[in-house]
XYZ file of C-alpha atoms in Angstrom:
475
model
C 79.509 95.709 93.718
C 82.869 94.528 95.385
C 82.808 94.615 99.295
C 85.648 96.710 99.061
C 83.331 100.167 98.072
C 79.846 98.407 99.455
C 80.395 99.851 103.033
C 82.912 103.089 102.861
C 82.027 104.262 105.903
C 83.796 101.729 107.736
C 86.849 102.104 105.975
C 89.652 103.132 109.184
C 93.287 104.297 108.431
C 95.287 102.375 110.833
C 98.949 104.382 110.487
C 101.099 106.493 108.507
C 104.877 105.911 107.894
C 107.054 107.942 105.230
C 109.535 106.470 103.059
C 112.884 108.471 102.510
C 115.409 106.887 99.621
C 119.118 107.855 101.233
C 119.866 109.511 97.641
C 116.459 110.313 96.643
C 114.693 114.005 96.915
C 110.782 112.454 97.130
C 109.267 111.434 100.488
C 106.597 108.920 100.438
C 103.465 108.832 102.847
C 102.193 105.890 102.919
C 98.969 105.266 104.767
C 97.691 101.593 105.924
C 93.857 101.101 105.461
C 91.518 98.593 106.944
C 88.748 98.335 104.002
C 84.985 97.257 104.159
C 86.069 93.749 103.045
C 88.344 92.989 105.899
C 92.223 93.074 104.607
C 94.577 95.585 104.880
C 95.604 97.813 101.942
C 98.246 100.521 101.707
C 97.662 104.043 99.723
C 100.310 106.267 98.854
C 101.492 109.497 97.124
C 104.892 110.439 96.695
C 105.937 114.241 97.245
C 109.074 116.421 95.885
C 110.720 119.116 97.283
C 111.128 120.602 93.814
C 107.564 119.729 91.850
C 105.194 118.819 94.440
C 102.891 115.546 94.075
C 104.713 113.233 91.373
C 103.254 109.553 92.086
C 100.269 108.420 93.731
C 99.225 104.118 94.357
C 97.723 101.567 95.848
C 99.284 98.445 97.329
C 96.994 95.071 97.697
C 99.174 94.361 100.997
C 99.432 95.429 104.503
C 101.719 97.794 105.905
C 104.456 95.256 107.161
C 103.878 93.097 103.869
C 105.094 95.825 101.562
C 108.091 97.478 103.974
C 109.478 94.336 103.861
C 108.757 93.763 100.112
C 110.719 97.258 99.335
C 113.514 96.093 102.021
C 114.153 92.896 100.383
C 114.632 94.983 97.242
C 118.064 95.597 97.015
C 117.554 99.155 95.053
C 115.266 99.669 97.737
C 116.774 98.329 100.659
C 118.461 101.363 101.666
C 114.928 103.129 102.350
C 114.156 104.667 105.802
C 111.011 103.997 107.417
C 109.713 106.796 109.694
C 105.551 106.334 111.578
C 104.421 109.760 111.549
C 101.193 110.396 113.308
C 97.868 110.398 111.459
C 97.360 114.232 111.518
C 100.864 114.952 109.783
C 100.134 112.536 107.171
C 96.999 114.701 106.731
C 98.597 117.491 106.318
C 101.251 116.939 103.986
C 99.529 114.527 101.408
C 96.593 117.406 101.457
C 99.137 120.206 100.492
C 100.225 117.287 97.777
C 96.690 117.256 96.430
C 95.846 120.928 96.935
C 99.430 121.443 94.701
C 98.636 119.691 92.051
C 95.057 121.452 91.882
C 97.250 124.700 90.909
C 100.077 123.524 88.810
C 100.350 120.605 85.833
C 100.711 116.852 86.818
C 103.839 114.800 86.692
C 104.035 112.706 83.654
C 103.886 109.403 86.025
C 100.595 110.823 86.651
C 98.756 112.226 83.640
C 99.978 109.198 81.554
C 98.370 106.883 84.212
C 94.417 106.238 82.584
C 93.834 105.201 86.672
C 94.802 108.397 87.493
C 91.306 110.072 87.760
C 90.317 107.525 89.978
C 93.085 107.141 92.384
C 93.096 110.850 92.649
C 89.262 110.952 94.150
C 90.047 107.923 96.276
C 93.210 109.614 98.097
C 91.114 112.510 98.318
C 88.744 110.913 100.399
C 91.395 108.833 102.599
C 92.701 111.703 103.414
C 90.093 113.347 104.303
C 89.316 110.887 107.174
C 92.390 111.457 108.828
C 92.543 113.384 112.196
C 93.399 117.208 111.774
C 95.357 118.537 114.157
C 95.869 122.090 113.139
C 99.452 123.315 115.085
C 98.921 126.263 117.476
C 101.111 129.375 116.367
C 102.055 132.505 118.179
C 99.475 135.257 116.653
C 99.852 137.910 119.599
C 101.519 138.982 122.519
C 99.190 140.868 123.889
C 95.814 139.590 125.525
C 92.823 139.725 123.824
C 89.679 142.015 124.335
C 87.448 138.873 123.370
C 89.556 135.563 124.226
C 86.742 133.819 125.179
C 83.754 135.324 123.479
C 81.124 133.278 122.136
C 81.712 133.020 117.816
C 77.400 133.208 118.138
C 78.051 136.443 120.023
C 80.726 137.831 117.760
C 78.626 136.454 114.378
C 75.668 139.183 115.781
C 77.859 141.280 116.566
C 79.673 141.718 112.958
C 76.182 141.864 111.150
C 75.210 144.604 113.209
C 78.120 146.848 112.326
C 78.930 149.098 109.845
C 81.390 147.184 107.881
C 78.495 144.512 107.251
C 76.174 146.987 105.669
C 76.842 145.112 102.291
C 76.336 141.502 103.772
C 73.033 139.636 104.040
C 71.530 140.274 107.558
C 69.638 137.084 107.818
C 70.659 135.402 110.676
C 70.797 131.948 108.686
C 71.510 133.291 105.289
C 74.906 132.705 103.993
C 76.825 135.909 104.584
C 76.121 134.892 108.409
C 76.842 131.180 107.871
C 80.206 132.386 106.174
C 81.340 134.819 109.245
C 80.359 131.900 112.125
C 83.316 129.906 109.683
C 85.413 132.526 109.985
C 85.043 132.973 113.477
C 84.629 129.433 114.321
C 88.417 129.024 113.040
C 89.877 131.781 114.623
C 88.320 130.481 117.615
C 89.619 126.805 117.648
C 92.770 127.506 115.938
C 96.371 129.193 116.627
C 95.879 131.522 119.747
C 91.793 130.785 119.791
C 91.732 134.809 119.510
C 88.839 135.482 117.193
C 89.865 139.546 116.787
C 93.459 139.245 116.136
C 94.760 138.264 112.926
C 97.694 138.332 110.976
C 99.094 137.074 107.330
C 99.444 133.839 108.498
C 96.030 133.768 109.798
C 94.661 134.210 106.734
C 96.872 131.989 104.533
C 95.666 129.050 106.637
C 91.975 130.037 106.730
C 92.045 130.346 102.496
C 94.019 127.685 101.545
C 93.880 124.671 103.797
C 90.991 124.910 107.131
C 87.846 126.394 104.061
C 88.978 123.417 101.826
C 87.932 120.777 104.446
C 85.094 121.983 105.537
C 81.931 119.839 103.805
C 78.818 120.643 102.646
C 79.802 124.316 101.352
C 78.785 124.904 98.102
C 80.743 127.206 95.015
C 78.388 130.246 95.348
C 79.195 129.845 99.352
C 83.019 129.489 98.865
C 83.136 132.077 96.022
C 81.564 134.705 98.420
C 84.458 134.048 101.327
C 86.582 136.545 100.674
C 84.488 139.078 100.407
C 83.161 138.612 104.085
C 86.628 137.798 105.377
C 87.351 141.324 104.148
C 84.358 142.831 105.792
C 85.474 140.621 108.926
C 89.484 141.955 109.145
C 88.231 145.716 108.813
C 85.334 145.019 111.725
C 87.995 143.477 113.851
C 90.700 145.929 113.387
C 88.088 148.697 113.937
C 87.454 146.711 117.510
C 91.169 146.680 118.627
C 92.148 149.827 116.746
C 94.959 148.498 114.893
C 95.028 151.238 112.585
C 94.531 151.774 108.626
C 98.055 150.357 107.640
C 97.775 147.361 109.365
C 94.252 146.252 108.147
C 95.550 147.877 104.559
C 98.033 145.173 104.685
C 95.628 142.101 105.619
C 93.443 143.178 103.127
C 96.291 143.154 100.857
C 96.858 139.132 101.393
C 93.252 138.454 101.215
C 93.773 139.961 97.928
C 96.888 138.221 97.241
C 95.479 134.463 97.678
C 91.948 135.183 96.091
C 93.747 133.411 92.888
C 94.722 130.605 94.805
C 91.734 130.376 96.458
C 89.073 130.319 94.170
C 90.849 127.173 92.519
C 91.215 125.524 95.775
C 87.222 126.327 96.076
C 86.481 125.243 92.483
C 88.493 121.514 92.943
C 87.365 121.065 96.567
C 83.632 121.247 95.127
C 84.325 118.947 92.683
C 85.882 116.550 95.114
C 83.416 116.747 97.694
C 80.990 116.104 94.711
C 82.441 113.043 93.790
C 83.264 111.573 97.038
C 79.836 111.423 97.747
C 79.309 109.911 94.178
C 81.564 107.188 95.438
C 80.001 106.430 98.175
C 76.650 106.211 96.530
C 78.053 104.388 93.938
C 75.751 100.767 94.404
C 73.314 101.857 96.359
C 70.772 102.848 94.033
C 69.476 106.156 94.801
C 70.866 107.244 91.021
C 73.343 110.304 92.479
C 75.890 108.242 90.558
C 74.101 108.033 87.199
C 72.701 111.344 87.521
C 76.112 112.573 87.589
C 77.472 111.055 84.334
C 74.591 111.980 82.290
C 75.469 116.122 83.500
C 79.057 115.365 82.716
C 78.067 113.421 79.136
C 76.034 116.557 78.370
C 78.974 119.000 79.361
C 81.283 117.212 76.871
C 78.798 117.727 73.531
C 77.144 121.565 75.155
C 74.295 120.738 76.832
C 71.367 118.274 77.196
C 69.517 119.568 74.344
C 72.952 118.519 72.581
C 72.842 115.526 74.041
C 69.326 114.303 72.881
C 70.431 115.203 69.301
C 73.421 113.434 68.828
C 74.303 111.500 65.941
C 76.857 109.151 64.551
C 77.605 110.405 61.248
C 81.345 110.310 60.164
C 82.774 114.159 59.858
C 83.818 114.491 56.258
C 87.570 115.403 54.535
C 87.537 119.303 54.836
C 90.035 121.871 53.984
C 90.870 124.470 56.794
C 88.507 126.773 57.229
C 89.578 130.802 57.604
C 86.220 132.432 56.869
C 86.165 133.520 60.589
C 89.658 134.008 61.113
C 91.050 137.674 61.262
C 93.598 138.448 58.306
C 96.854 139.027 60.003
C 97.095 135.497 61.123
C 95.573 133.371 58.404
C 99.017 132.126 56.926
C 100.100 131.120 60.789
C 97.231 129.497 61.148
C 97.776 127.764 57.412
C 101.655 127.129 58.888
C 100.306 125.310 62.053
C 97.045 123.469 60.091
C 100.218 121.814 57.775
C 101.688 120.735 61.105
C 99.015 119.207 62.499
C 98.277 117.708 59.236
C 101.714 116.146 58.969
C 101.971 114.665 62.531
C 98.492 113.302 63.597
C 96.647 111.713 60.166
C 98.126 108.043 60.009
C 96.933 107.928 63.696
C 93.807 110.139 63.498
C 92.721 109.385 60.033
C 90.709 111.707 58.017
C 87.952 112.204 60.559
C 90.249 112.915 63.357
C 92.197 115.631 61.053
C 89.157 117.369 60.240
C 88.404 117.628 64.252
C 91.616 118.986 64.541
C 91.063 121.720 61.486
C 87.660 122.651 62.929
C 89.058 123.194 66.135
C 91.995 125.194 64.989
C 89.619 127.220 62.859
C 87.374 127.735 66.141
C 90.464 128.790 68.509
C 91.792 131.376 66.168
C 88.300 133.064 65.481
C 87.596 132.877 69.059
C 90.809 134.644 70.545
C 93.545 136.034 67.550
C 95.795 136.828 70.163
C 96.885 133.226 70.826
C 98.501 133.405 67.667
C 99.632 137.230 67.680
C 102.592 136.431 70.450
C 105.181 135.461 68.837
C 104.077 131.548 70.200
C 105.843 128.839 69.598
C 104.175 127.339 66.371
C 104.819 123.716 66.957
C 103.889 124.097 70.893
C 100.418 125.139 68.869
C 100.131 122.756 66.851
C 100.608 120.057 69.745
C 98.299 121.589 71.631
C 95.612 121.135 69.234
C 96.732 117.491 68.382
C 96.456 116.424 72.249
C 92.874 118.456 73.009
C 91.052 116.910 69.879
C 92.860 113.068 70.354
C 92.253 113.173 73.952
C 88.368 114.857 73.797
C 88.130 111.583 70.729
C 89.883 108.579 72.581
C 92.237 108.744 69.575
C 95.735 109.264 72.172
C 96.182 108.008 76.012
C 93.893 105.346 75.607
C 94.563 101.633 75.711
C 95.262 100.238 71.885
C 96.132 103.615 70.864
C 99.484 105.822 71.163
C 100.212 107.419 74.435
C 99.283 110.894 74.317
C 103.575 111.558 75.002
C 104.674 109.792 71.810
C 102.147 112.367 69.927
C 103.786 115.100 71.597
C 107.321 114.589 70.538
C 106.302 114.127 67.071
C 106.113 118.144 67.666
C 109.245 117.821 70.087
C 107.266 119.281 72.826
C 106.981 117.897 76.203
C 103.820 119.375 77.390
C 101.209 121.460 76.614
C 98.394 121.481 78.930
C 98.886 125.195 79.821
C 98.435 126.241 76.091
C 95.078 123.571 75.852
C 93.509 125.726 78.440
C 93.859 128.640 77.095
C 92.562 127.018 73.939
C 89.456 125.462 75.447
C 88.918 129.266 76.942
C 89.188 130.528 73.375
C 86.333 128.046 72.495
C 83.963 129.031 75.311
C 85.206 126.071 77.479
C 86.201 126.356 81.005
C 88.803 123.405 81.692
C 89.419 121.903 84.753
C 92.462 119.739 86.398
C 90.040 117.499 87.665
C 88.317 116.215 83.973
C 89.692 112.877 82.799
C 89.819 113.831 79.265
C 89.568 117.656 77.619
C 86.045 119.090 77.485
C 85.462 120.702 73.611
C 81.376 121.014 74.349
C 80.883 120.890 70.442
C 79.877 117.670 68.405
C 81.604 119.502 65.693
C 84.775 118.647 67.381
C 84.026 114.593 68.020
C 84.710 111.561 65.169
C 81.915 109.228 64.889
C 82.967 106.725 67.355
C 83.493 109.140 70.160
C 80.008 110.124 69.572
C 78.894 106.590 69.217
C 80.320 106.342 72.508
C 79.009 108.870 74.514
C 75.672 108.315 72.711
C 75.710 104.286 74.237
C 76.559 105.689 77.373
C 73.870 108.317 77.613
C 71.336 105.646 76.926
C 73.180 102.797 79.580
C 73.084 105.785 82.116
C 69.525 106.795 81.110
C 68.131 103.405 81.908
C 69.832 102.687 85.050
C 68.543 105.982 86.188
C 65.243 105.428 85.328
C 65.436 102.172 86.931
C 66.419 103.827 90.253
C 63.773 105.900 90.037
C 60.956 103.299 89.715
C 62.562 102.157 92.559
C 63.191 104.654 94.815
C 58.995 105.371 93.843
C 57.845 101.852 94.596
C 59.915 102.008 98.398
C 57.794 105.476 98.926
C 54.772 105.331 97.054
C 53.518 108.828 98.705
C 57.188 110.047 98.154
């Protein structure tokens, strides 16, 4: 294991600078690290006014190497170097990240196969910078409980009316959710736990719940519900009346979207920072993980165990399942497909394709009852089935873009999610390649694949394991 990931935990961010071009629109934050292996490496992500997070890298140099390597570039010499202090830099590159959790990445990004990785790792950097959350002006007017203990207020709450729904138990996690809640009010904008406003809210849902650790989904998923219960029991304390807390309930109601994707990729982020920092150290958190994402990818572990390596034969479309109405689109966007993806596919990867087609219009007809763009179809189910195969965006074969314009479409990740819903599959911005959960789907050297990774994974685990048993023999 390199030195550089054997001892994370004494990884230290030095300083932050960001880089302005005088006629560019993207600011840079760029963020010097001293790593476990003793030199000095930059990260960076680069953020635009207009689409959010478009670049994120790393730099094998020091902070002074590489502003002086972009200033003795003469398209770069122009650049303006600002320091900014550690808890800005937080801020920003964490609304970068939390951005591109909601919309679709840049193409800089989701043609880069380091990606994935560099994602997690900024993640985590940024993470271990100082917050520093700004006060803001909540209220004029004093409040009734200014200094009150959060402990106090937590008991409080669960013995009112408006927590008749919650979980009483004083360490059950309606009551771990509230001392949150009232833990930021608390240490944050006018430290008035009782008074709250839009604003209040926004910054409790979508930034200060994302960096809090050790929370897990069925914890996050239940916040707004007690933040509701929490805004009616304070404005029943300072009587603001019913339009006021009708209008705070209103936001809560307003981010919920937001939110719950903000809770579902800050999960998955916490999840695999810790797999990176276990990653080496034998206690199999690592291994365990791949084998539950290996299984996700065919449909389960029972799916797993099965799998085989037999080549999916030629097939014709299939319509059996397929509702009437929309059998000759369907036949329109199979000859599509056909047309554009066999020379690189061949004729296992265009079956995958035809099953999958076949599978998306029996599983929701309206995809194809909206007037949609045919070819934007078509390209959708040429990327999901090369990507889920390792047949496009993969090194020795064509970038997933060149497939793409062979449909003259630019992107189509939006319409792949709606596919992979159609299919029983819940995507997610965070998986390196599309999840189809079917073998049905998979050629015989994907499967061949994931079946010589199940069994690498398998051992190592099992290795861990003896182990782990002979450090602890009464373990």
């Amino acid at each position: 294991m390199p030195a550089l990931i054997g001892d994370l935990e004494s990884t230290r961010v030095r300083r932050a600078v960001t880089l302005n071009l005088s006629d560019g629109d993207g600011t840079d934050y760029v963020i010097e690290v001293d790593w476990p292996d003793g030199v000095r490496r930059c990260a960076a992500l680069t953020l635009s006014g207009d689409s959010g997070m478009v670049d994120a890298y790393l730099a094998t140099m020091g902070l002074d190497e590489f502003v002086s390597t972009i200033r003795n570039n003469p398209r770069t010499a122009a650049t303006v170097v600002t320091p900014v202090p550690l808890s800005r830099a937080r801020r920003f590159m964490s609304a970068g990240l939390r951005h591109l959790a909601l919309s679709e990445p840049a193409p800089t990004l989701a043609d880069n196969p380091l990606w994935p990785a560099v994602r997690h790792l900024l993640a985590w950097l940024t993470a271990r910078l100082p917050a520093n959350l700004e006060a803001e002006s909540l209220s004029d007017t004093e409040s009734l409980d200014a200094t009150a203990d959060p402990r106090d207020l937590v008991e409080a709450f669960l013995s009112s009316p408006q927590a008749e729904d919650l979980s009483r138990e004083p360490d059950g996690r309606d009551a771990q959710i509230a001392a949150d809640i009232f833990r930021f009010a608390t240490d944050t904008g006018d430290h008035d736990p009782l008074r709250w406003n839009a604003k209040r809210i926004e910054n409790l849902l979508v930034d200060w719940m994302h960096e809090q650790p050790d929370r897990d989904l069925a914890y996050r998923e239940r916040v707004p519900h007690v933040l509701r219960q929490v805004i009616t029991y304070c404005g029943e304390r300072l009587d603001t009346g019913p339009a006021e807390r009708t209008r705070l309930l209103g936001t809560i109601a307003e981010l919920e979207p937001v939110y719950g994707k903000l809770a579902e990729t800050t999960v998955k982020l916490h999840e695999n920072q810790r797999i990176i920092e276990s990653f080496g150290t034998g206690d199999g958190l690592f291994e365990a993980y791949v084998l539950r994402s290996l299984a996700t990818s065919v449909g389960g572990e029972d799916v797993l165990d099965a799998l085989d390596t037999t080549a999916l034969p030629e097939e014709p479309l299939d319509l059996d399942a397929v509702s009437a109405d929309i059998r000759d689109d369907v036949q329109r966007i199979a000859g599509l497909v056909d047309a554009a993806v066999l020379d690189d596919f061949g004729i296992e990867g265009r079956t995958a394709c035809r099953r999958l087609l076949s599978a998306v219009a029996a599983g929701d007809p309206a995809i194809f009852r909206r007037g949609s763009n045919e070819r934007t179809t078509a390209a959708a189910i040429a990327w999901l089935a090369g990507r889920a195969n390792r047949l496009i965006g993969e090194p020795h074969t064509p970038p997933a873009a060149e497939i793409l314009r062979r449909f003259s479409v630019k992107d189509v990740r939006q319409r792949a999610e709606t596919m992979q819903r159609a299919i029983g599959v819940k995507a997610s911005r965070t998986d390196t390649r599309p999840v189809l959960a079917d073998p049905r789907f998979l050629v015989a050297s994907q499967r061949r694949a994931i079946i010589d990774e199940r069994d690498r994974y398998r051992r190592a685990l099992a290795a861990s394991e003896r182990a782990n048993a002979d450090e602890d023999p009464e373990g």
